Coordinates of C-alpha atoms and ligand atoms in Angstrom, one line a residue:
X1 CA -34.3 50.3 37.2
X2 CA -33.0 48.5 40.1
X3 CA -35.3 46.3 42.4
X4 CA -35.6 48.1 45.7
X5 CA -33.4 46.6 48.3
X6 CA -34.6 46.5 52.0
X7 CA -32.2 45.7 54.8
X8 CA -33.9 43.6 58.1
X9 CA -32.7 43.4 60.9
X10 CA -34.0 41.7 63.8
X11 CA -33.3 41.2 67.9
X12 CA -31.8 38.5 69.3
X13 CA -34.9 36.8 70.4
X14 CA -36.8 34.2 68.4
X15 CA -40.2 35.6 68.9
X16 CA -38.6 38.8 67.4
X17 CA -36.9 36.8 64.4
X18 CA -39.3 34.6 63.1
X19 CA -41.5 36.9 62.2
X20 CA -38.9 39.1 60.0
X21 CA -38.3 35.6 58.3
X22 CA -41.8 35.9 57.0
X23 CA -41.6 39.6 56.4
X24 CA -38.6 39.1 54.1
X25 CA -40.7 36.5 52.2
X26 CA -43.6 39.2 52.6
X27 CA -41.0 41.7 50.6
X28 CA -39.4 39.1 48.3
X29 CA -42.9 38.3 46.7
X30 CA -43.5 42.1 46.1
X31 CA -39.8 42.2 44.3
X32 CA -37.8 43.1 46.4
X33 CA -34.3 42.5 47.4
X34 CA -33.5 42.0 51.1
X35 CA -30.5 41.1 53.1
X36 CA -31.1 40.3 56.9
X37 CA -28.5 40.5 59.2
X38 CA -27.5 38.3 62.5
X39 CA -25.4 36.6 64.7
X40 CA -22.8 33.4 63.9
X41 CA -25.1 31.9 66.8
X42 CA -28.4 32.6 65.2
X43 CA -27.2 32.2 61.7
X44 CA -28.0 28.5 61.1
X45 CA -31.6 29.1 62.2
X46 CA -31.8 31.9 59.7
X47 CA -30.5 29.4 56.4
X48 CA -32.5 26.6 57.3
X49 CA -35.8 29.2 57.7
X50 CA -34.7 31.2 54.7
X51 CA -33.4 28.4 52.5
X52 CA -34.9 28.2 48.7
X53 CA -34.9 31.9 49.2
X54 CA -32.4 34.3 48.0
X55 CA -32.4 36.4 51.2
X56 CA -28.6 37.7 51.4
X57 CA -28.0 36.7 55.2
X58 CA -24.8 38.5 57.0
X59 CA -23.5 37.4 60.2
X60 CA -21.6 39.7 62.3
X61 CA -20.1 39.1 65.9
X62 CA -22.4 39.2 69.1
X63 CA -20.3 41.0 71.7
X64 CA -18.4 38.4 74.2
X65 CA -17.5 39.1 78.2
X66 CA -20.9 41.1 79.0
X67 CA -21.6 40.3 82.5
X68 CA -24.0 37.6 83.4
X69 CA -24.2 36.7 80.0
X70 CA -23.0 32.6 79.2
X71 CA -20.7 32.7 76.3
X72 CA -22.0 31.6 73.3
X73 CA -25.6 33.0 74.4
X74 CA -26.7 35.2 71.5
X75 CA -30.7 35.2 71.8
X76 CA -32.9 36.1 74.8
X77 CA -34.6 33.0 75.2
X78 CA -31.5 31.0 76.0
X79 CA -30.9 33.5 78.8
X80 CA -30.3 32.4 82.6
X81 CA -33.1 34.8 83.5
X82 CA -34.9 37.6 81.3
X83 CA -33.5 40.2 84.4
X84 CA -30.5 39.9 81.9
X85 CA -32.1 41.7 78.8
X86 CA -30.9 44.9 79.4
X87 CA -27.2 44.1 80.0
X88 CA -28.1 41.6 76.8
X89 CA -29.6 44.3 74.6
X90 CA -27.2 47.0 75.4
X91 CA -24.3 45.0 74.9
X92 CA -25.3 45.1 71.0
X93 CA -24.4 48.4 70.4
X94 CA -21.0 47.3 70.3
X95 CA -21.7 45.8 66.8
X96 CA -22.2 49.1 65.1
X97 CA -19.0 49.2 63.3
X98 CA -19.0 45.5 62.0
X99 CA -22.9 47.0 60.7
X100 CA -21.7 49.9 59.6
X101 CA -18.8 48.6 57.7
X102 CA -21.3 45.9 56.3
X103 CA -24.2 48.5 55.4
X104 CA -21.2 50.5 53.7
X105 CA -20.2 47.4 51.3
X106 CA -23.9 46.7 50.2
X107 CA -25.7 48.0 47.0
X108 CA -28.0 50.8 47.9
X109 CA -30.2 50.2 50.0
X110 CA -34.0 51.7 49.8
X111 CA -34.5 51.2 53.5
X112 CA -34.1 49.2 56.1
X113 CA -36.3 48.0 58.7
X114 CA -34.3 47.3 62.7
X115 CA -36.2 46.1 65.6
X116 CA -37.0 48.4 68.4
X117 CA -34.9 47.0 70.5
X118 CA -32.2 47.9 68.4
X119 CA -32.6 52.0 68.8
X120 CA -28.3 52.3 67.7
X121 CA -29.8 51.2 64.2
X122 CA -30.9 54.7 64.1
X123 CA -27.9 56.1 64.0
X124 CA -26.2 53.9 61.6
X125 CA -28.9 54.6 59.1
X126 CA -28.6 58.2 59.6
X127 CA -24.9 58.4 58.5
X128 CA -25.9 56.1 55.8
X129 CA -28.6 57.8 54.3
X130 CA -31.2 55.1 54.5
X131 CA -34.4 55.9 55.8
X132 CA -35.2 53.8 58.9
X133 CA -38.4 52.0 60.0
X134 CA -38.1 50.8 64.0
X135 CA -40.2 47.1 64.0
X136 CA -42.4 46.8 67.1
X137 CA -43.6 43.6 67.8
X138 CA -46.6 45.0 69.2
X139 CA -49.9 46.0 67.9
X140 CA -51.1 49.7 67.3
X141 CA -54.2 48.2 70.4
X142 CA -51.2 47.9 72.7
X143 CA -49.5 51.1 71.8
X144 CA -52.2 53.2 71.3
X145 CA -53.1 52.2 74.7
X146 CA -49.6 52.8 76.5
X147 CA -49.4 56.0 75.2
X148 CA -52.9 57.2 75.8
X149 CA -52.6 55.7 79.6
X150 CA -49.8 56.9 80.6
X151 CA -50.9 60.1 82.7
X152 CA -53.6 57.9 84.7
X153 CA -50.5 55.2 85.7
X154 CA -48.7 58.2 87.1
X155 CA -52.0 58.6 89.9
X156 CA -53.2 56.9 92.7
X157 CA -55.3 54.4 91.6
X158 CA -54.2 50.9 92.6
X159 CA -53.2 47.7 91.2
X160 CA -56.6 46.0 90.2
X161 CA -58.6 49.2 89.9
X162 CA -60.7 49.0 86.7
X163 CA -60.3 52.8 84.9
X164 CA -61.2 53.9 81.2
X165 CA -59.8 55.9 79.0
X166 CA -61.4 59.1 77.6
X167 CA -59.9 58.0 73.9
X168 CA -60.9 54.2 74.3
X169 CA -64.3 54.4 77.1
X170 CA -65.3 51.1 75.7
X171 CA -62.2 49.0 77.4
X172 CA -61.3 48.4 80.7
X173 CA -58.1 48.4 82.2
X174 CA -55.9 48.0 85.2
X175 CA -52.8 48.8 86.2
X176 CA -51.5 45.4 86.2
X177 CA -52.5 45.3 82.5
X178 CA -49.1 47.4 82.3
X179 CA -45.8 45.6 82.3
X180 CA -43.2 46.7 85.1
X181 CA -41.9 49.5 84.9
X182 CA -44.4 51.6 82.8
X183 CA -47.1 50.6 85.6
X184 CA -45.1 52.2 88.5
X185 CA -46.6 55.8 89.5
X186 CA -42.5 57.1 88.7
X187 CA -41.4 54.3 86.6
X188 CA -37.3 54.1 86.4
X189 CA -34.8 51.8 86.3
X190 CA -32.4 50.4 83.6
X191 CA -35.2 49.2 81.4
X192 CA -36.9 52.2 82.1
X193 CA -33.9 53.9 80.4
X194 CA -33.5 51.7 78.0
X195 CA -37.5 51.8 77.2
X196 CA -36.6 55.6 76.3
X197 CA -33.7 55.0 74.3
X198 CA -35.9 53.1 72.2
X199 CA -38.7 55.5 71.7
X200 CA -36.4 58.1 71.5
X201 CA -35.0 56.2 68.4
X202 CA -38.3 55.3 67.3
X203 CA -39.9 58.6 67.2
X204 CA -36.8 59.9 65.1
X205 CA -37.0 57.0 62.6
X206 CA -39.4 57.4 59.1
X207 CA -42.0 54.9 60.4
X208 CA -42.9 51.9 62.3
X209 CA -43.8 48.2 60.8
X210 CA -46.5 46.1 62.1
X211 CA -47.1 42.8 62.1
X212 CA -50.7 43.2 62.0
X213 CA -53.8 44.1 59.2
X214 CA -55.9 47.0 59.1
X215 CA -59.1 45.5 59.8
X216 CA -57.8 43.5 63.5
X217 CA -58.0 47.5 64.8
X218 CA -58.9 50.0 62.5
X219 CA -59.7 52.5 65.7
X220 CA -56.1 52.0 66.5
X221 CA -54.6 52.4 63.5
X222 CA -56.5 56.1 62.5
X223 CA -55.8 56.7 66.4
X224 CA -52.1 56.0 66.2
X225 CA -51.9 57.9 63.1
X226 CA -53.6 60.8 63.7
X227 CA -52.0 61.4 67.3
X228 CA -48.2 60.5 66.9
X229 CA -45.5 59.9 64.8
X230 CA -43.7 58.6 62.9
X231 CA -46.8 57.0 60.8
X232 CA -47.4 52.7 61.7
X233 CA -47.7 50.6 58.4
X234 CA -49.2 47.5 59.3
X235 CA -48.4 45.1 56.3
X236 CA -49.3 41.6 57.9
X237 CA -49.8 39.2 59.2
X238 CA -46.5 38.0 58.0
X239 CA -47.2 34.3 59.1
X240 CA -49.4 34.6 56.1
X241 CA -46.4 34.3 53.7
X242 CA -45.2 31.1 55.5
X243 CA -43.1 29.0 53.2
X244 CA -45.0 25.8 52.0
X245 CA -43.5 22.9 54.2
X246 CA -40.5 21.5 52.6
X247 CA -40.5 17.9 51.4
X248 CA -39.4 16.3 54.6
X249 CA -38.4 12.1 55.1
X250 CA -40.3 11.7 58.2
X251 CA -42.5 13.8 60.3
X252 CA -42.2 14.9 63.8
X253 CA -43.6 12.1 66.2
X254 CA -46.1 15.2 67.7
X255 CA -47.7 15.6 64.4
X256 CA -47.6 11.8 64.0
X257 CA -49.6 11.8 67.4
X258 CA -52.2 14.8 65.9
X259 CA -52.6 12.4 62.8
X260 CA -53.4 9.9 65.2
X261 CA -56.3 12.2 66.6
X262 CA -57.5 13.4 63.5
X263 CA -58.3 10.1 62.5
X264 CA -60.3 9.3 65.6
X265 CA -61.9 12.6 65.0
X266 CA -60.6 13.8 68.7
X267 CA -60.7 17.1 69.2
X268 CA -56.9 18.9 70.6
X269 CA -55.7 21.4 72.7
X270 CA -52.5 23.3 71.8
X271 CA -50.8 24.6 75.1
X272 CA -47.7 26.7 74.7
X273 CA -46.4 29.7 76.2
X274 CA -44.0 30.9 73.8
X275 CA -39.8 31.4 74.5
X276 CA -40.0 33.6 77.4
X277 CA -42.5 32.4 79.7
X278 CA -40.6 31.7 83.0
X279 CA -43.1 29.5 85.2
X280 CA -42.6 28.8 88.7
X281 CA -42.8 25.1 89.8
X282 CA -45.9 25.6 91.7
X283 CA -47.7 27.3 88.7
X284 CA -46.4 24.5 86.8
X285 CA -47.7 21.6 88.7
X286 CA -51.5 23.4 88.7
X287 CA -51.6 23.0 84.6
X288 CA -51.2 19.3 85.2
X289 CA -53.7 19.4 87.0
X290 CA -55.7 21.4 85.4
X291 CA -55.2 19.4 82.5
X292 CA -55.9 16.5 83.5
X293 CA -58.6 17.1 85.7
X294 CA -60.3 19.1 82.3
X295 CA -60.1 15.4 80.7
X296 CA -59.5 17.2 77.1
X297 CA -56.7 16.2 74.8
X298 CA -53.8 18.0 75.0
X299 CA -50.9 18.3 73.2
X300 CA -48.5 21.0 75.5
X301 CA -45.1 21.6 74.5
X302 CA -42.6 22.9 77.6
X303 CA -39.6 25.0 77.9
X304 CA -38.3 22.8 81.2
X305 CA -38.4 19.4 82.4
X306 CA -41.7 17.8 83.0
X307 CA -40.1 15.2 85.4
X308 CA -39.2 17.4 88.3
X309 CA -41.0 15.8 90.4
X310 CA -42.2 12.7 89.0
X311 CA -46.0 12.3 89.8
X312 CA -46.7 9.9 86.7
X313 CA -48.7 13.1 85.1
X314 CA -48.1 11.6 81.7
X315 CA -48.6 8.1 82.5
X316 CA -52.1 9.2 83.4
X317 CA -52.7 10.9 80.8
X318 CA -50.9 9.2 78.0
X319 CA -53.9 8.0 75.9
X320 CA -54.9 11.7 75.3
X321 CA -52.1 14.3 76.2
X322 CA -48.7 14.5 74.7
X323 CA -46.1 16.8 76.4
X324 CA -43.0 17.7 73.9
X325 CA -39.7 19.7 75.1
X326 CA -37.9 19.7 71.4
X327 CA -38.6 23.1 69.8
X328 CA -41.8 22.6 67.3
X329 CA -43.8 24.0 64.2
X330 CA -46.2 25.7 66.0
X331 CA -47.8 26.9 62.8
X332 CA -48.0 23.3 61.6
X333 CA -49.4 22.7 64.9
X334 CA -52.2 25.2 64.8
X335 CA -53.2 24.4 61.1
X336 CA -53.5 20.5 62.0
X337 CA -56.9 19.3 61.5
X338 CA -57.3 18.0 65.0
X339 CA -56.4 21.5 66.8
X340 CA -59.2 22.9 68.0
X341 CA -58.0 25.4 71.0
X342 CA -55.2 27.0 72.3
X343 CA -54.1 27.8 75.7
X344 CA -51.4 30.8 74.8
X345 CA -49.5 33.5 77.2
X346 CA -50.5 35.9 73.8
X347 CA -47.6 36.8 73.0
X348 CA -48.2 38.6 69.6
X349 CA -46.7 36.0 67.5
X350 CA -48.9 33.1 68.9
X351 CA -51.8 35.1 68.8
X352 CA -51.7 36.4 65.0
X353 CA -50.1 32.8 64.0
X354 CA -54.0 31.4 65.7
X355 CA -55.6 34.1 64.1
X356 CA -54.0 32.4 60.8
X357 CA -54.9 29.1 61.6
X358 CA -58.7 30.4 62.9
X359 CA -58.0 28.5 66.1
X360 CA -59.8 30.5 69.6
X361 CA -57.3 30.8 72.1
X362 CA -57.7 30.6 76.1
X363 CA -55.5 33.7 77.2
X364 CA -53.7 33.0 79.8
X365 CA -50.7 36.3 79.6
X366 CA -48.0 36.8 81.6
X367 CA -45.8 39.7 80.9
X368 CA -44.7 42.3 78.4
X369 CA -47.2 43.5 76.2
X370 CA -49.4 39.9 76.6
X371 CA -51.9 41.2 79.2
X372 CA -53.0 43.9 76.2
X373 CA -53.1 41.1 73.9
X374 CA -55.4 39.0 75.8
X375 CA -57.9 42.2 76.5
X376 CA -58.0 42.6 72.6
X377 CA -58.2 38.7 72.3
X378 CA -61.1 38.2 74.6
X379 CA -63.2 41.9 74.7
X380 CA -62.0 43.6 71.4
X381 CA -62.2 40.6 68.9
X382 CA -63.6 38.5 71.0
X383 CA -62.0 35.3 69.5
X384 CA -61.3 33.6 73.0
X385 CA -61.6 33.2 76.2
X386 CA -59.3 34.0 79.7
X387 CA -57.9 31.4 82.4
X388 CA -59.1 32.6 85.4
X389 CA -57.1 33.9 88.6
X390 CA -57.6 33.0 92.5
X391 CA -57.8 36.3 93.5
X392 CA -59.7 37.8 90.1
X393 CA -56.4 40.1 89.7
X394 CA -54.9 40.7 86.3
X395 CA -51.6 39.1 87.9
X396 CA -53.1 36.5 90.1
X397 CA -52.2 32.9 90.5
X398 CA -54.3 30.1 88.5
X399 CA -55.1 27.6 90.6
X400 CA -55.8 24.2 88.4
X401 CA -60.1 24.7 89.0
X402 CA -59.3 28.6 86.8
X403 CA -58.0 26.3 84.1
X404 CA -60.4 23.2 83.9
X405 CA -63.2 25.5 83.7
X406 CA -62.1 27.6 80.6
X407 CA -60.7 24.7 78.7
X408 CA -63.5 22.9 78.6
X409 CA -65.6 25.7 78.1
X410 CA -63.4 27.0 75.0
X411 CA -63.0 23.0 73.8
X412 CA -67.0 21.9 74.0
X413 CA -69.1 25.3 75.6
X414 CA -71.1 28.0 73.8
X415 CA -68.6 30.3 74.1
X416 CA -66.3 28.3 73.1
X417 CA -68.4 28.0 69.6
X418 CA -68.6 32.1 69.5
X419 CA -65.3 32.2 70.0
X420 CA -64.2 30.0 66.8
X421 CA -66.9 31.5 64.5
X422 CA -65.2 35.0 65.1
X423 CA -61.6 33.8 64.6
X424 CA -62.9 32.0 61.5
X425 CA -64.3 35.1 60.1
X426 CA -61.4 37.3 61.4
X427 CA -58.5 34.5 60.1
X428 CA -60.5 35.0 56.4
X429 CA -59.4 38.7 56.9
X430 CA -56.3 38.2 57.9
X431 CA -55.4 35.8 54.8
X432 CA -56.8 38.3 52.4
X433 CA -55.1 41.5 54.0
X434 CA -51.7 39.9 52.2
X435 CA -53.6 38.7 49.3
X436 CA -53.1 41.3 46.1
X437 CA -55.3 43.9 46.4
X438 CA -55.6 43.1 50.4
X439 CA -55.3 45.9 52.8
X440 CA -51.4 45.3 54.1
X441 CA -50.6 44.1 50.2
X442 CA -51.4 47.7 49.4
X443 CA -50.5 49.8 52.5
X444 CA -47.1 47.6 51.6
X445 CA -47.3 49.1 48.0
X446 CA -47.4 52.7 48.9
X447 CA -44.7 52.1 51.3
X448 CA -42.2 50.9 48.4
X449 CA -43.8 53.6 46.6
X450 CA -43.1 56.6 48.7
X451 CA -39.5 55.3 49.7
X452 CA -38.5 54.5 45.3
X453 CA -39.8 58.2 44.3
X454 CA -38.0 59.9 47.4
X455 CA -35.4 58.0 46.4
X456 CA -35.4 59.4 43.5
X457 CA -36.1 63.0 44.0
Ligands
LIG13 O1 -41.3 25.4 70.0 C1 -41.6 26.5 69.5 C2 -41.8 27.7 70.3 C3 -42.1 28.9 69.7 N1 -42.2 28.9 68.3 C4 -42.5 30.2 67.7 O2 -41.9 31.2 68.4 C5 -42.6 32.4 68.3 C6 -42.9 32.9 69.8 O3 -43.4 34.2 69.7 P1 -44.5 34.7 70.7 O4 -45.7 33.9 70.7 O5 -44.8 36.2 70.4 O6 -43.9 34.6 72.2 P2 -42.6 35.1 72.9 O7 -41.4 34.4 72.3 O8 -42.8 35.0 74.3 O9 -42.5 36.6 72.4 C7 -42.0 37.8 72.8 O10 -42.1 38.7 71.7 C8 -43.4 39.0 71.3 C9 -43.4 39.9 70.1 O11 -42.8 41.1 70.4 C10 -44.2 39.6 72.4 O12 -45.6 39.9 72.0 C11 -44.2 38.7 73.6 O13 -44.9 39.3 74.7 C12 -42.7 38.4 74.0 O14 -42.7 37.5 75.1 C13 -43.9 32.1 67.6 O15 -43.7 32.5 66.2 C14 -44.0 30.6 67.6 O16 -44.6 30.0 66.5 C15 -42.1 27.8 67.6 O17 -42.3 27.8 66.3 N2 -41.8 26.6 68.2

């Protein structure tokens, strides 16, 4: 009999590709056949991540002219401003012939997994036959929390007032914990509409993918599967399949640098905020400070120029911090011997990639589903800690004294220590969930299962 074949598809963003890199490795190990498909932009990212794989990778053409849109610009994160998403991820349901006439030419396909943000996918499958599972980037916590909130957001309460939930009593919430425009008492708008689109999609599909183990949130899971459907199969971490690191001629100078520290037995801070973090200048010029002033090693990779205004920041600092702009290995990063914290806007990626590593992290979220992540990161799991605001609001502003604090305290406090014993014990789980016999290696089983005997009913 034929090996299953699974088609992936993934948004245009890179904190929603690289993980369905892994996944396909994920499915690859288990004996399956995948093709992924993309962008002519994107495509070179996806050989060089996929290479000594036998992923079959398609590109087919991102839409041109949309409005706002740079040509050329086929991912989120190289974006003017993330106010262009929805013009961005609306404009790819012009593709659905090329992917229909693609899907058409392939050898059967078991089933096909299509991010979330690609609800159109649905449709394609249908008149294909192939059973479709919507990816969410998110974790069952999150959603299991959105949907079990949502009547209280439509009341009066106000933006930093701390509620429960009858399903969840033990977690507190705000508001603000909500991303605009599910917050709003009568959320609307175009993302609003697009936001239903996509659960419309989802709630029409066979299942959902998650890039997350059964053990993180158990509660969650049973919650999420007893309450709504389509079922969620969480088969990851899918970082956990990373590809060994290939043979390479010379290393990047930032891991020459955490070699460096390593060998003086110094102790690092990671500091990144992911590919859509969009910091203002002031909030900017408060993590120097709060750097420096915290007098830990750093090494902080940015998305914009450091020099703006040039205030000798890494002069100052040069024997211990190290500020990168090039795109990095984050998970080469995190699994250096010499990285010891990191300060993270958790978005889900980073967060299950420190899990990985067992390195505590020092929340500090800013949109999307990130403030959920840092509630389970700091109160659920407790591997980590928060930055905290001026004000004490979810939202707030952190002045450099609301980072020095927490750094330190996650680098050389007690709760710091807590903090890494539980993501120490928690990263174990996470490695063994993929292992054979783990729980996502087998939920992943049943899955192939259930689709291969339907197929062949
Ligand atoms: O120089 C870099 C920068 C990033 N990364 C990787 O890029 C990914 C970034 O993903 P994530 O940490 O999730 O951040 P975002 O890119 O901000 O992710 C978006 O997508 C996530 C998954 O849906 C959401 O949880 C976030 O809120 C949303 O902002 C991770 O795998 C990182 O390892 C690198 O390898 N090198």
């Amino acid at each position: 009999m034929a090996s299953p074949h699974v088609v992936l598809f993934p948004f245009m963003s890179k904190g929603h590709i690289i993980p369905i890199f892994d996944l396909a490795r994920l499915l690859l190990r288990s004996g399956i056949s995948v093709t992924v498909f993309t962008t002519p932009a994107s495509r070179p990212f996806f050989s060089d991540s996929l290479s000594n794989t036998n992923v079959n990778i398609i590109d087919i053409p991102f839409p041109q002219n949309i409005e706002g849109i740079p040509v050329g610009v086929e991912s989120t994160d190289k974006l003017p401003s993330m106010s262009l998403f929805v013009p961005f991820a609306s404009a790819t349901k012009s593709m659905k012939p090329n992917f229909e006439q693609a899907l058409a030419s392939l050898s059967p396909v078991t089933f096909m997994i299509t991010d979330s943000f690609l609800p159109w996918t649905l449709d394609s499958a249908n008149k294909l036959g192939i059973p479709r599972f919507a990816y969410y980037g998110m974790t069952t916590f999150s959603l299991s929390l959105m949907r079990s909130s949502s009547d209280l957001l439509r009341t009066e309460l106000s933006d930093d007032e701390v509620f429960t939930l009858p399903d969840f009593p033990w977690i507190k919430l705000t508001r603000n914990d909500f991303d605009s425009p599910f917050r709003e008492r009568e959320p609307k708008g175009p993302f609003f509409d697009f936001a239903m689109e996509e659960a419309m999609a989802t709630s029409k599909s066979y299942g959902l993918i998650v890039n997350s183990f059964y053990e993180l949130e158990s509660v969650y899971v049973d919650y999420f599967n007893s309450k709504f459907s389509p079922k969620a199969w969480c088969v990851g971490p899918f970082c956990a399949a990373t590809a060994p690191l290939q043979q390479r001629l010379e290393k990047p100078s930032y891991i020459n640098w955490l070699d460096g520290m390593l060998e003086q037995g110094k102790h690092v801070l990671y500091v990144a905020f992911g590919t859509q973090a969009e910091l203002s200048s002031e909030q900017f010029k408060e993590i120097k400070i709060g750097l420096e002033k915290s007098e830990v090693n750093f090494l902080w990779v940015v998305r914009k120029s450091i020099d703006e205004v040039d205030d000798g920041f890494e002069n100052r600092v040069k024997n211990r911090g190290l500020v990168v702009t090039e795109w990095v290995d984050q998970r080469e990063i995190l699994n250096h011997g010499s990285v010891e914290g990191f300060l993270s806007h958790c978005g889900w990626n980073s967060v299950i990639e420190s899990i990985c590593a067992k390195v505590p992290i020092l929340a500090w979220p800013m949109m999307a589903d990130q403030h959920l992540n840092a509630r389970m990161v700091v109160e659920e799991i407790k591997i980590g800690l928060k930055v905290e605001t001026r004000d004490g609001s979810v939202r707030g502003f952190v002045k450099c004294e609301g980072l020095e604090k927490p750094i330190r305290e996650l680098m050389e406090g007690d709760k710091g220590k807590e903090a890494r014993k539980k993501v120490n014990e928690i990263g174990e789980a996470a490695i063994n969930a993929v292992k054979e016999g783990g729980s996502s290696w087998q939920t992943l089983n049943d899955l192939i299962l259930e689709l291969t005997t339907r197929r062949n009913v």
